[in-house]
XYZ file of C-alpha atoms in Angstrom:
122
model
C 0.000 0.000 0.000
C 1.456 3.215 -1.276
C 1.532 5.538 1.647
C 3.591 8.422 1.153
C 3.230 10.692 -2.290
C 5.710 13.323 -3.590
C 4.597 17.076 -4.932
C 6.045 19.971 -6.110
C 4.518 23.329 -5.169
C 3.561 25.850 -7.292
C 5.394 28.701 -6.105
C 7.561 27.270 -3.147
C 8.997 27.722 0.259
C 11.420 30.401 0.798
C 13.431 29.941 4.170
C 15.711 32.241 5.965
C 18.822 31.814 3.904
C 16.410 32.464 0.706
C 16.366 29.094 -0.716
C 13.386 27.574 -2.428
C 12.015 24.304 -1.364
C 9.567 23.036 -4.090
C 9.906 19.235 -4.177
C 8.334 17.635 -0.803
C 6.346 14.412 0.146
C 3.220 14.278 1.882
C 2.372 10.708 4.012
C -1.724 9.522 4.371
C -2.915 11.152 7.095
C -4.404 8.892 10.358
C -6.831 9.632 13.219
C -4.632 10.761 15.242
C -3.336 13.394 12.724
C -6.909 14.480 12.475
C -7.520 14.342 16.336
C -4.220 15.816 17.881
C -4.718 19.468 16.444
C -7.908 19.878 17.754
C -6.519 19.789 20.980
C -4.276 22.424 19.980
C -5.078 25.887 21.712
C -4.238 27.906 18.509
C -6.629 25.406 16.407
C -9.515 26.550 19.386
C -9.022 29.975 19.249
C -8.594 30.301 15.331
C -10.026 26.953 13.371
C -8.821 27.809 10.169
C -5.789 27.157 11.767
C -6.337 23.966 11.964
C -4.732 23.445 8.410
C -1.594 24.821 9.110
C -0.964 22.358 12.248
C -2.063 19.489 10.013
C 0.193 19.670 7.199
C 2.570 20.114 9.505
C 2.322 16.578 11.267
C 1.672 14.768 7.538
C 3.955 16.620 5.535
C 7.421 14.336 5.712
C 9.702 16.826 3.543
C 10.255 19.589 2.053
C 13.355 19.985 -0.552
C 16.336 20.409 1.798
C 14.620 21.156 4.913
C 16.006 19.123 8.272
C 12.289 19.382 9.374
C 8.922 20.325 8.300
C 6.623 22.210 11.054
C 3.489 23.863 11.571
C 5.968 27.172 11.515
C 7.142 26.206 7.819
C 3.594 25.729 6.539
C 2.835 29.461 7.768
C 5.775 30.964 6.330
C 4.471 29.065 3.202
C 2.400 31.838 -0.024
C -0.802 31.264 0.062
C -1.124 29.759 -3.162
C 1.244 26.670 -1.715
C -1.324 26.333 1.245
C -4.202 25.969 -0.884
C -2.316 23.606 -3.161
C -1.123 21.336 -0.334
C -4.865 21.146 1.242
C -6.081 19.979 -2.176
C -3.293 17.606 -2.146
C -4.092 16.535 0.843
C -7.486 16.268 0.160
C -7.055 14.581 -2.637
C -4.375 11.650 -1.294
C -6.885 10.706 1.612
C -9.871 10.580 0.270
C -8.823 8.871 -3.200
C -5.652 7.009 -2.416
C -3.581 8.966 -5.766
C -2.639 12.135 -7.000
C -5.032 12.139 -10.194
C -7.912 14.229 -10.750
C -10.482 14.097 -13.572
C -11.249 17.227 -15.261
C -13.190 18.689 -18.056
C -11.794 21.523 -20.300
C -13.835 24.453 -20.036
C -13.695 25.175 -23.637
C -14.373 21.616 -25.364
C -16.063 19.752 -22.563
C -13.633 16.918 -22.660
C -12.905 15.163 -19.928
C -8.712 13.907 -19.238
C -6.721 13.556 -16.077
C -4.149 15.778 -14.589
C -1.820 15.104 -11.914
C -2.240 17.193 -8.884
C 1.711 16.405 -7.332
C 3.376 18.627 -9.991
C 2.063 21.402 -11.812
C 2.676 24.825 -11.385
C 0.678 27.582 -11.248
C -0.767 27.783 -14.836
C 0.416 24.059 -15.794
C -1.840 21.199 -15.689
């Protein structure tokens, strides 16, 4: 059972030094990943926090990065966050990294791959 998938965000983490981290691998998420933040007092003050915390536990790494924490993912753009809940939407609840889609012009349906693109790539 395939556990753990890789990505590559869109835009990418920038850390102190200025490097960007883009390449990264995210593992299935379990209960207790689920559970654990709720406790968390900056999850009950602010829920949309909860995101942040989450990635952090299920995220495994991030380019050259000894560690990934809840304090990378909120140093992370925006556009990254978003793209790392859909990817982590999408690994838990289907098991892959594929999506079906339909292009807006033609109607036809094909498959892109949600662990690689860019912003404006599919």
């Amino acid at each position: 059972m395939r556990t753990e998938f890789a990505f590559e965000l869109p835009r990418g983490y920038v850390d102190e030094s200025g490097t960007v981290h883009r390449d990264g691998a995210m593992r299935l998420a379990t209960a207790k990943d689920e559970l654990v933040p709720l406790q968390d007092v900056r999850v009950r003050e602010n829920p949309p926090y909860l995101s942040v915390v989450l990635l952090g536990r299920v995220i495994t790494r991030l380019g050259t990065l000894p560690q990934v924490h809840d304090g990378v993912v909120e140093g992370m753009f925006a556009s990254d966050l978003a793209f790392l809940q859909d990817f982590y939407r999408q690994i838990n609840a289907e098991g892959h990294t594929l999506a079906t889609v339909a292009c807006p012009s033609c109607a036809e349906s094909f498959e892109v791959d949600f662990a690689g693109s860019r912003l404006g790539e599919s």
